[in-house]
Coordinates of C-alpha atoms in Angstrom, one line a residue:
Chain A
M2 CA 0.0 0.5 0.3
S3 CA 1.6 2.8 -1.0
K4 CA 1.2 6.3 1.4
V5 CA 0.5 9.6 0.2
I6 CA 2.6 12.8 2.5
V7 CA 1.9 16.3 2.5
V8 CA 4.7 18.1 3.9
T9 CA 2.2 21.6 5.1
S10 CA 3.0 24.5 7.0
G11 CA 0.3 27.4 6.4
K12 CA 3.0 29.8 6.8
G13 CA 6.5 30.0 4.3
G14 CA 9.6 29.7 4.8
V15 CA 9.2 27.5 7.6
G16 CA 11.5 24.4 6.3
K17 CA 8.9 22.7 3.9
T18 CA 11.1 22.1 1.1
T19 CA 14.0 21.3 3.2
T20 CA 11.6 19.0 4.9
S21 CA 10.4 17.2 2.2
A22 CA 13.5 16.9 0.2
S23 CA 15.1 14.9 3.3
F24 CA 12.0 13.1 4.5
G25 CA 11.8 12.1 1.1
T26 CA 15.3 11.7 0.7
G27 CA 15.9 9.3 3.7
L28 CA 13.0 7.3 2.5
A29 CA 14.7 6.4 -0.4
Q30 CA 18.3 6.0 1.4
R31 CA 16.2 3.0 3.6
G32 CA 15.3 0.8 0.0
H33 CA 11.6 2.6 0.2
K34 CA 10.8 3.9 -3.7
T35 CA 10.5 6.8 -3.6
V36 CA 9.4 10.3 -5.6
V37 CA 8.8 14.0 -3.8
I38 CA 6.3 16.5 -5.6
D39 CA 6.6 20.1 -5.9
F40 CA 3.5 21.7 -5.9
D41 CA 4.7 25.1 -5.8
V42 CA 3.6 25.7 -9.5
G43 CA 4.9 29.4 -10.6
L44 CA 7.5 29.0 -8.2
R45 CA 9.1 25.8 -7.9
N46 CA 12.6 25.5 -5.7
L47 CA 12.3 22.0 -4.8
D48 CA 14.3 20.9 -8.3
L49 CA 17.2 23.7 -6.7
I50 CA 17.5 21.8 -2.7
M51 CA 17.8 18.5 -4.4
G52 CA 20.3 19.7 -6.6
C53 CA 18.4 18.2 -10.1
E54 CA 17.5 21.8 -11.3
R55 CA 19.0 21.2 -14.8
R56 CA 17.7 18.3 -15.3
V57 CA 13.8 19.4 -14.9
V58 CA 12.4 18.7 -18.9
Y59 CA 8.9 17.8 -18.6
D60 CA 6.7 19.4 -15.4
F61 CA 3.8 18.5 -13.1
V62 CA 1.2 20.1 -14.8
N63 CA 2.9 19.2 -19.1
V64 CA 2.1 15.4 -16.8
I65 CA -1.6 16.6 -15.9
N66 CA -2.0 17.8 -19.0
N67 CA -1.2 14.8 -20.8
E68 CA 1.9 17.2 -22.5
S69 CA 4.0 14.2 -21.0
N70 CA 4.5 11.3 -19.9
L71 CA 5.4 10.0 -15.7
H72 CA 7.9 8.2 -17.1
Q73 CA 9.3 11.0 -19.4
T74 CA 9.3 13.6 -16.4
L75 CA 10.8 11.9 -13.0
I76 CA 13.6 12.8 -12.3
K77 CA 15.7 10.2 -10.5
D78 CA 18.3 11.2 -8.1
K79 CA 22.5 10.8 -8.9
R80 CA 22.7 10.1 -5.5
V81 CA 20.2 7.9 -3.8
E82 CA 18.8 4.7 -5.6
N83 CA 14.6 4.5 -5.5
L84 CA 14.0 8.8 -5.3
Y85 CA 12.5 10.3 -7.9
V86 CA 11.7 14.3 -7.9
L87 CA 8.0 15.1 -9.9
P88 CA 9.0 18.8 -10.6
A89 CA 6.5 21.9 -10.5
S90 CA 6.1 24.2 -13.7
Q91 CA 7.5 27.3 -13.0
T92 CA 5.8 29.5 -16.1
R93 CA 2.6 28.3 -15.1
D94 CA -0.4 29.2 -12.0
K95 CA -1.8 27.2 -9.7
E96 CA -5.0 27.0 -11.3
A97 CA -3.0 24.4 -13.3
L98 CA -3.7 22.2 -10.5
T99 CA -6.9 20.6 -11.1
R100 CA -8.4 18.2 -8.7
E101 CA -9.0 14.8 -11.4
G102 CA -5.1 16.1 -13.0
V103 CA -3.4 15.5 -9.1
E104 CA -5.4 12.7 -8.5
R105 CA -4.9 11.3 -12.1
V106 CA -1.4 11.4 -11.3
L107 CA -0.9 10.4 -7.8
N108 CA -3.4 6.9 -8.8
E109 CA -0.5 6.4 -11.6
L110 CA 2.1 7.3 -9.5
R111 CA 0.7 4.8 -6.0
Q112 CA 0.9 1.6 -8.9
S113 CA 5.1 2.0 -8.5
F114 CA 5.9 4.2 -5.3
E115 CA 5.9 3.6 -1.3
Y116 CA 5.6 6.7 -0.2
I117 CA 4.8 10.0 -2.3
V118 CA 6.4 13.3 -0.8
C119 CA 3.7 16.4 -1.9
D120 CA 5.3 19.6 -0.7
S121 CA 3.4 22.5 -0.8
P122 CA 3.1 26.2 -1.6
A123 CA 2.7 28.2 1.5
G124 CA -0.4 29.6 2.6
I125 CA -3.4 28.5 2.0
E126 CA -4.6 29.0 -1.4
R127 CA -5.6 26.0 -4.2
G128 CA -1.6 25.0 -4.4
A129 CA -1.6 23.7 -1.1
L130 CA -5.2 23.3 -1.0
M131 CA -4.8 20.3 -3.7
A132 CA -1.1 19.3 -2.1
L133 CA -3.2 18.1 0.9
Y134 CA -6.8 16.9 -0.1
F135 CA -5.1 13.6 -1.1
A136 CA -2.9 13.2 2.1
D137 CA -3.0 10.2 4.0
E138 CA -0.4 11.2 6.3
A139 CA 1.0 15.2 7.1
L140 CA 3.9 16.5 8.6
I141 CA 3.2 20.2 9.6
V142 CA 6.1 22.1 9.8
T143 CA 6.2 24.7 12.7
N144 CA 8.9 27.2 14.0
P145 CA 8.5 27.7 17.6
E146 CA 7.0 31.3 16.5
V147 CA 4.1 32.8 17.5
S148 CA 2.4 33.1 13.7
S149 CA 4.1 30.0 12.8
V150 CA 1.9 28.2 15.3
R151 CA -0.8 29.8 14.8
D152 CA -0.5 29.1 10.9
S153 CA -0.1 25.8 11.3
D154 CA -3.4 24.7 14.0
R155 CA -5.5 26.5 10.4
I156 CA -3.8 23.7 8.6
L157 CA -4.5 21.6 11.0
G158 CA -8.2 22.5 10.5
I159 CA -8.1 22.4 6.6
L160 CA -6.2 19.0 7.3
A161 CA -9.7 17.9 9.4
S162 CA -12.1 19.0 7.1
R163 CA -11.3 19.7 3.4
S164 CA -9.3 16.8 3.1
R165 CA -10.5 13.9 1.1
R166 CA -10.7 11.6 4.0
A167 CA -12.7 14.4 5.6
E168 CA -14.9 14.7 2.8
Q169 CA -15.6 11.9 2.0
G170 CA -15.7 10.8 6.0
D171 CA -12.8 8.0 6.1
E172 CA -9.8 7.7 8.8
P173 CA -8.7 11.7 9.1
V174 CA -5.0 12.5 8.2
K175 CA -2.8 11.2 10.6
E176 CA 0.0 14.7 11.3
H177 CA 2.9 14.6 12.8
L178 CA 4.4 17.8 13.9
V179 CA 7.5 19.2 12.9
L180 CA 9.7 21.3 14.7
A181 CA 12.2 23.3 13.1
R182 CA 14.7 26.2 13.7
Y183 CA 14.9 25.0 17.1
A184 CA 17.0 27.4 19.6
P185 CA 17.5 25.0 22.5
D186 CA 19.6 27.5 24.5
R187 CA 17.3 30.5 23.4
A188 CA 14.3 28.3 24.7
N189 CA 15.8 27.6 27.7
R190 CA 16.1 30.9 28.7
G191 CA 12.6 31.5 28.0
D192 CA 13.1 33.5 24.7
M193 CA 11.5 31.1 22.8
L194 CA 8.3 28.5 22.7
S195 CA 9.6 25.2 23.8
V196 CA 9.1 22.1 22.0
D197 CA 6.2 21.4 25.0
D198 CA 5.0 24.4 24.3
V199 CA 4.3 23.7 21.4
V200 CA 2.9 20.1 21.5
E201 CA 0.6 21.6 24.1
I202 CA -0.8 24.2 21.6
L203 CA -1.1 22.6 18.6
G204 CA -2.2 19.3 20.4
I205 CA -0.7 16.3 17.7
P206 CA 2.0 13.7 18.4
L207 CA 6.0 14.7 17.7
L208 CA 7.7 13.5 15.2
G209 CA 10.6 15.4 14.8
V210 CA 12.5 18.3 16.7
I211 CA 15.0 19.9 13.9
P212 CA 18.0 22.7 15.3
E213 CA 18.1 25.9 13.9
S214 CA 21.6 24.8 11.7
Q215 CA 24.0 26.7 9.1
S216 CA 24.5 23.0 7.5
V217 CA 20.4 23.5 6.1
L218 CA 21.6 26.8 4.5
Q219 CA 25.3 25.2 3.0
A220 CA 23.2 22.2 2.0
S221 CA 21.0 24.2 0.0
N222 CA 23.8 25.7 -1.6
A223 CA 25.0 22.4 -2.1
G224 CA 22.4 21.3 -2.9
V225 CA 22.5 18.4 -1.4
P226 CA 19.1 17.1 1.4
V227 CA 20.5 18.2 4.4
V228 CA 20.1 14.6 6.0
L229 CA 22.4 13.6 3.9
D230 CA 25.1 16.1 5.9
E231 CA 25.6 12.8 8.5
Q232 CA 28.1 15.6 10.3
S233 CA 25.1 17.8 11.2
D234 CA 23.7 18.1 13.5
A235 CA 20.1 19.3 11.2
G236 CA 21.3 15.8 9.3
V237 CA 21.2 13.8 12.2
A238 CA 18.1 14.9 13.5
Y239 CA 16.2 14.6 9.8
N240 CA 17.6 10.8 10.0
D241 CA 16.6 10.0 13.1
L242 CA 12.8 12.3 12.7
V243 CA 12.8 8.9 9.1
D244 CA 13.1 6.2 11.7
R245 CA 11.0 7.5 14.3
Y246 CA 8.2 8.0 10.8
L247 CA 9.5 4.3 10.3
G248 CA 9.3 3.2 13.4
E249 CA 12.3 3.1 15.2
N250 CA 12.4 4.0 18.7
R251 CA 15.0 6.6 18.6
P252 CA 14.9 9.8 21.2
H253 CA 14.7 12.9 20.6
R254 CA 17.7 15.3 20.7
F255 CA 19.2 18.7 20.6
L256 CA 16.6 19.4 23.2
T257 CA 18.5 20.9 25.8
V258 CA 21.5 23.5 25.3
E259 CA 25.1 21.1 25.0
K260 CA 28.0 22.2 27.8
K261 CA 30.1 23.9 26.1
G262 CA 34.3 23.4 28.0
F263 CA 36.4 25.5 29.1
F264 CA 38.6 25.7 25.8
R265 CA 35.3 25.2 23.5
R266 CA 34.1 28.4 24.9
L267 CA 37.5 30.3 24.7
F268 CA 38.1 29.0 21.1
R269 CA 33.9 30.0 20.3
N270 CA 33.2 26.8 18.9
Chain B
M3 CA 20.1 44.0 29.2
G4 CA 21.9 45.5 32.7
L5 CA 23.6 43.2 34.8
L6 CA 20.4 43.5 37.9
D7 CA 18.4 41.9 35.6
Y8 CA 20.5 39.1 34.8
F9 CA 20.7 38.1 38.2
R10 CA 16.7 39.5 39.2
S11 CA 15.9 35.3 38.5
T12 CA 11.8 36.0 38.4
R13 CA 12.9 37.6 35.3
R14 CA 9.8 36.1 32.3
G15 CA 11.0 35.4 29.1
T16 CA 8.9 36.6 25.9
A17 CA 8.1 33.1 25.4
A18 CA 5.6 32.2 27.7
V19 CA 3.9 35.8 26.8
A20 CA 3.6 33.8 23.5
K21 CA 2.9 30.6 24.6
E22 CA -0.8 32.3 26.4
R23 CA -1.1 34.8 23.3
L24 CA -1.1 31.8 21.3
Q25 CA -2.7 29.9 23.6
I26 CA -6.3 32.4 23.3
I27 CA -5.9 33.1 19.7
V28 CA -5.8 29.0 18.7
A29 CA -9.2 28.6 21.0
H30 CA -10.5 31.7 19.6
E31 CA -10.0 30.9 15.8
R32 CA -11.3 26.8 16.3
G33 CA -14.4 27.6 17.1
G34 CA -16.9 25.2 18.6
G35 CA -13.7 22.5 17.9
R36 CA -11.9 22.5 15.5
R37 CA -12.9 19.1 13.9
H38 CA -16.1 19.9 12.7
S39 CA -15.8 24.2 13.2
P40 CA -18.7 25.4 11.4
D41 CA -17.8 28.5 8.7
Y42 CA -21.1 30.0 8.6
L43 CA -21.1 31.5 11.8
P44 CA -19.8 35.6 11.0
A45 CA -22.2 34.9 8.0
L46 CA -25.0 34.0 9.8
K47 CA -23.9 37.1 12.7
K48 CA -23.9 39.4 10.2
D49 CA -27.6 37.8 8.2
L50 CA -29.2 37.9 12.3
L51 CA -28.1 41.7 12.6
D52 CA -29.3 42.4 9.4
V53 CA -32.9 41.8 10.1
V54 CA -32.3 43.3 13.7
R55 CA -31.9 45.9 12.1
K56 CA -34.7 46.4 10.5
Y57 CA -36.2 47.5 13.2
V58 CA -33.8 48.1 15.8
P59 CA -30.3 49.6 15.9
I60 CA -28.1 48.0 16.6
S61 CA -24.2 47.5 16.1
Q62 CA -22.0 44.7 15.8
N63 CA -20.6 44.3 18.6
Q64 CA -24.2 43.8 20.4
V65 CA -24.9 40.5 18.8
K66 CA -22.9 37.5 20.3
V67 CA -23.4 33.7 18.6
H68 CA -21.7 31.1 20.2
L69 CA -22.1 27.4 19.2
D70 CA -21.6 25.4 22.2
R71 CA -20.7 20.9 21.3
R72 CA -22.5 19.2 24.4
E73 CA -22.2 15.2 23.7
D74 CA -24.3 14.6 21.2
Y75 CA -26.1 17.9 20.2
E76 CA -25.2 21.1 19.9
V77 CA -26.3 24.5 20.7
L78 CA -26.3 27.6 19.2
E79 CA -26.6 30.4 21.8
L80 CA -27.6 33.9 20.8
N81 CA -27.9 36.6 22.5
I82 CA -28.6 40.2 20.4
T83 CA -27.9 43.0 24.0
L84 CA -30.2 46.3 24.2
T85 CA -29.3 48.6 25.5
D86 CA -31.6 51.3 26.9
E87 CA -31.2 53.6 24.6
D88 CA -32.6 51.7 22.1
Q89 CA -35.1 49.7 24.2
A90 CA -36.5 53.1 25.1
G91 CA -36.8 54.2 21.7
H92 CA -39.2 51.7 20.2
K93 CA -41.3 50.8 23.2

């Protein structure tokens, strides 16, 4: 049985594409055939984050309009086996995403993929609604900051009322919280919402905490999903997150401040 | 931040303020419960306001519509507060 998982947030710039790229790559690395779809028609970026921007020929909208087939359009990742990207169109607008078209493409993908990760655009307009409509599960990416938490709550409301599962009265979309850009030292000082605060407000299970990290920008500069940088804290956190998603028991890390020794303080490392 | 503030242990972080504000706004926006919160309440409120206004001049904040969910039924509570002035004018 394949699963459609939407990565969404409401607010922009919180780490949806970073999470989609790393989550999809992590699933594929563990042997699951995975495709990551960019739903941000007109503002595509997943291709850049995954480092395949120069290999885009056809796109999602071409497939919807029967101008190309999936075989021609899917980009096979060069680093990780079992990983494919379906890029968004850069020249169309979100109206090109028809419900029937998206459904047809997803059904076709379900035949050969175990996991279909839908990278949602920000907002609650058509692109975002289409990305979440067919979802079985949702990763809600949230930053520990008031506007992000409020928007996440709004998106949870939309998942519960306007997804296909909600409309058909099926079992609700399974929700997972991904708290990104977390700075434990600031949370400990009381200057940032803590993991517990956000979990309490949103009331959904926590899948992973991604620490604020320089490695995320470095990975996007290079076009390599940060999950592949196993030396970095964010990479480790994403690897834990994927393992946890697949049912492994992984305690949450990066929740407390690492104590710095005298010399590390001295050299400001 | 001054040196004294640093040692003052009762300093309340801004995160506590953020949490409190979020809890209030989120509860308000969820209305009668996130799962099936109806979208029609604001429109209903406006229509009611228009009907009542035909007879009594009232303002937006004199109408309160509240949907309460009990175990297996819902209570739609509607409160229209008439000020003394309104009543005096329409007796």
